[in-house]
Amino acid sequence: MRSKKIRVIVYGLGAIGMLIAKHLYDKEWAELVGAIDIDPSKVGRDVGELLGLGSIGARVAHDDEAIGFIKNSNVDVVVHTVTTYLDKAYKQLEKAINAGAHVVSTSETLAYPWYRFPDLANKLDALAKSKNVSVIGTGVNPGFIFDTLPAFLTSVCIRVDRIKVVRSIDASKRRYPFQKKYGLSLRPDEFYDKMKKGEITAHVGYAESIMLISSMLGVKIDRVVEKQEPVIADKHMKTKYFDIPEGHVAGIRGLGIGFVNNKEFVVLELIASVGRSDYDEIIIEGVPPLKWRNEYGTSGDIATAAMVTNMIPKIVNAKPGLLTMADISIPSIKVNI
Ligand SMILES: NC(=O)c1ccc[n+]([C@@H]2O[C@H](COP(=O)([O-])OP(=O)(O)OC[C@H]3O[C@@H](n4cnc5c(N)ncnc54)[C@H](OP(=O)(O)O)[C@@H]3O)[C@@H](O)[C@H]2O)c1
């Protein structure tokens, strides 16, 4: 067991960052030494106070002082929970790496950054190697349900012809930023307009998950198709955060397909709408055929916070550079290290 605690800073104290901060506070092997945000209601305060735990001696610094703060706090790992797209996240990741910290990020496009941002991915990889630190993007999805878990299941197959994953989510149980980015309560025309302008995104990561599976299985994907459409409320609905009139958006139905030789090899279906039953299902067509199903669904926010937390002890011992889940030995909960 490791005698020294792993010193961690959470970069981005939103819904997911706060959950992770709470997990880290409870972990024997971790020391939460601070956080970074831009929200004036958080900057300068103690993370423990924001969590309702009282002062724990972990200050929230502003993004402008990030490099000095990370360096001076002698941080081993920065948990980055700010934003989805790598071009927006790049500056923050660069600061963490330049300050000498390993990074575990929930940025969806960082899960397989060579798909959407190949130049930035190569730049980040070179920077991480020059500073001898490791960087990874992970979470529940991408990171687990649509990629690592189905790839792991194929370890008992001698042949795989097709992988299909269905993730069904009751959107009303998810955090505010999730419901907002899925367009809940918008009119369908507003949904399409905001999706086009990038003001909302719904799920990002179908392609990243497909490319992760491809890299894990050593299968060359020729073409990826991604699409998302709104699920329309057939009656008046309400969540903790949104009032949804009949005919407005109550969720989304999304699809990612990876083709090999013009045949579907990976099919990822996400249906997240108000009142839907929660379940995850993976069907592997091959030898032997497999069907895995989680009747409870995988609680996305808790699962993301857990995956990131459990990745911390792995990243401090990983090879330097920009990594993906394909580089990590089988993930598991980390009770002691
Ligand atoms: N891979 C996965 O499975 C997975 C799962 C869940 C979430 N995610 C992703 O993780 C990210 C965080 O999710 P969330 O729901 O926690 O979002 P959120 O509530 O919006 O949290 C983001 C936090 O970062 C802060 N922030 C913005 N710009 C910053 C900067 N330059 N420096 C430091 N902090 C900054 C925000 O402050 P303001 O509020 O003041 O802007 C906010 O507190 C999102 O991109 C989400 O899509 C991925």
mmCIF file of C-alpha atoms and ligand atoms in Angstrom, residues 11-17 36-40 42 63 80-85 92 105-108 138-143 174-175 177-178 181 300-301 304, ligand 1:
data_model
loop_
_atom_site.group_PDB
_atom_site.id
_atom_site.type_symbol
_atom_site.label_atom_id
_atom_site.label_comp_id
_atom_site.label_asym_id
_atom_site.label_seq_id
_atom_site.Cartn_x
_atom_site.Cartn_y
_atom_site.Cartn_z
ATOM 1 C CA TYR A 11 -10.420 22.056 -11.901
ATOM 2 C CA GLY A 12 -14.067 23.093 -12.490
ATOM 3 C CA LEU A 13 -16.308 22.880 -9.441
ATOM 4 C CA GLY A 14 -19.638 22.356 -11.202
ATOM 5 C CA ALA A 15 -22.074 19.504 -10.623
ATOM 6 C CA ILE A 16 -19.577 16.742 -11.452
ATOM 7 C CA GLY A 17 -16.544 18.501 -9.922
ATOM 8 C CA ILE A 36 -10.073 26.009 -9.451
ATOM 9 C CA ASP A 37 -13.132 27.753 -10.897
ATOM 10 C CA ILE A 38 -14.179 31.115 -12.352
ATOM 11 C CA ASP A 39 -17.506 31.484 -10.539
ATOM 12 C CA PRO A 40 -17.193 34.496 -8.162
ATOM 13 C CA LYS A 42 -16.929 29.943 -5.328
ATOM 14 C CA ASP A 63 -8.424 30.035 -13.298
ATOM 15 C CA HIS A 80 -10.516 18.449 -14.913
ATOM 16 C CA THR A 81 -14.314 18.835 -15.076
ATOM 17 C CA VAL A 82 -14.889 22.023 -17.044
ATOM 18 C CA THR A 83 -15.953 21.463 -20.614
ATOM 19 C CA THR A 84 -16.670 18.971 -23.406
ATOM 20 C CA TYR A 85 -14.664 20.093 -26.423
ATOM 21 C CA GLN A 92 -6.791 24.514 -18.855
ATOM 22 C CA SER A 105 -10.590 14.835 -17.375
ATOM 23 C CA THR A 106 -14.305 14.348 -18.063
ATOM 24 C CA SER A 107 -14.002 16.217 -21.365
ATOM 25 C CA GLU A 108 -15.859 13.842 -23.717
ATOM 26 C CA THR A 138 -12.840 9.288 -19.094
ATOM 27 C CA GLY A 139 -16.202 9.090 -17.349
ATOM 28 C CA VAL A 140 -19.318 6.976 -17.641
ATOM 29 C CA ASN A 141 -19.833 7.724 -21.321
ATOM 30 C CA PRO A 142 -17.470 7.986 -23.062
ATOM 31 C CA GLY A 143 -15.243 5.999 -20.768
ATOM 32 C CA ARG A 174 -30.019 13.802 -13.998
ATOM 33 C CA ARG A 175 -28.254 17.011 -12.923
ATOM 34 C CA PRO A 177 -26.425 20.874 -16.776
ATOM 35 C CA PHE A 178 -27.419 17.482 -18.281
ATOM 36 C CA LYS A 181 -27.700 20.416 -22.707
ATOM 37 C CA GLY A 300 -24.429 8.569 -14.776
ATOM 38 C CA ASP A 301 -23.348 11.329 -12.411
ATOM 39 C CA THR A 304 -18.645 9.521 -13.767
HETATM 40 N N1 LIG B 1 -17.263 11.594 -19.902
HETATM 41 C C1 LIG B 1 -18.387 11.536 -19.220
HETATM 42 O O1 LIG B 1 -18.961 10.473 -19.021
HETATM 43 C C2 LIG B 1 -18.995 12.779 -18.609
HETATM 44 C C3 LIG B 1 -20.009 12.635 -17.647
HETATM 45 C C4 LIG B 1 -20.514 13.790 -17.043
HETATM 46 C C5 LIG B 1 -20.056 15.044 -17.433
HETATM 47 N N2 LIG B 1 -19.115 15.134 -18.411
HETATM 48 C C6 LIG B 1 -18.614 16.459 -18.826
HETATM 49 O O2 LIG B 1 -17.912 17.026 -17.732
HETATM 50 C C7 LIG B 1 -17.987 18.458 -17.805
HETATM 51 C C8 LIG B 1 -18.471 19.012 -16.475
HETATM 52 O O3 LIG B 1 -19.835 18.663 -16.274
HETATM 53 P P1 LIG B 1 -20.761 19.429 -15.228
HETATM 54 O O4 LIG B 1 -22.133 18.924 -15.356
HETATM 55 O O5 LIG B 1 -20.101 19.426 -13.897
HETATM 56 O O6 LIG B 1 -20.721 20.921 -15.839
HETATM 57 P P2 LIG B 1 -20.841 22.311 -15.083
HETATM 58 O O7 LIG B 1 -21.772 22.177 -13.929
HETATM 59 O O8 LIG B 1 -21.110 23.338 -16.125
HETATM 60 O O9 LIG B 1 -19.365 22.516 -14.465
HETATM 61 C C9 LIG B 1 -18.321 23.197 -15.074
HETATM 62 C C10 LIG B 1 -17.670 24.079 -14.016
HETATM 63 O O10 LIG B 1 -16.454 24.633 -14.549
HETATM 64 C C11 LIG B 1 -16.468 26.042 -14.307
HETATM 65 N N3 LIG B 1 -15.626 26.715 -15.301
HETATM 66 C C12 LIG B 1 -15.965 27.260 -16.494
HETATM 67 N N4 LIG B 1 -14.874 27.768 -17.107
HETATM 68 C C13 LIG B 1 -13.832 27.539 -16.276
HETATM 69 C C14 LIG B 1 -12.446 27.824 -16.336
HETATM 70 N N5 LIG B 1 -11.901 28.455 -17.385
HETATM 71 N N6 LIG B 1 -11.657 27.464 -15.290
HETATM 72 C C15 LIG B 1 -12.184 26.822 -14.224
HETATM 73 N N7 LIG B 1 -13.488 26.527 -14.116
HETATM 74 C C16 LIG B 1 -14.304 26.866 -15.118
HETATM 75 C C17 LIG B 1 -17.930 26.416 -14.394
HETATM 76 O O11 LIG B 1 -18.148 27.683 -13.803
HETATM 77 P P3 LIG B 1 -19.426 28.562 -14.330
HETATM 78 O O12 LIG B 1 -20.634 27.769 -13.940
HETATM 79 O O13 LIG B 1 -19.276 29.858 -13.620
HETATM 80 O O14 LIG B 1 -19.267 28.659 -15.839
HETATM 81 C C18 LIG B 1 -18.550 25.262 -13.610
HETATM 82 O O15 LIG B 1 -18.451 25.487 -12.225
HETATM 83 C C19 LIG B 1 -18.946 18.759 -18.964
HETATM 84 O O16 LIG B 1 -18.207 19.028 -20.135
HETATM 85 C C20 LIG B 1 -19.716 17.459 -19.132
HETATM 86 O O17 LIG B 1 -20.254 17.307 -20.422
HETATM 87 C C21 LIG B 1 -18.574 14.028 -18.995
#
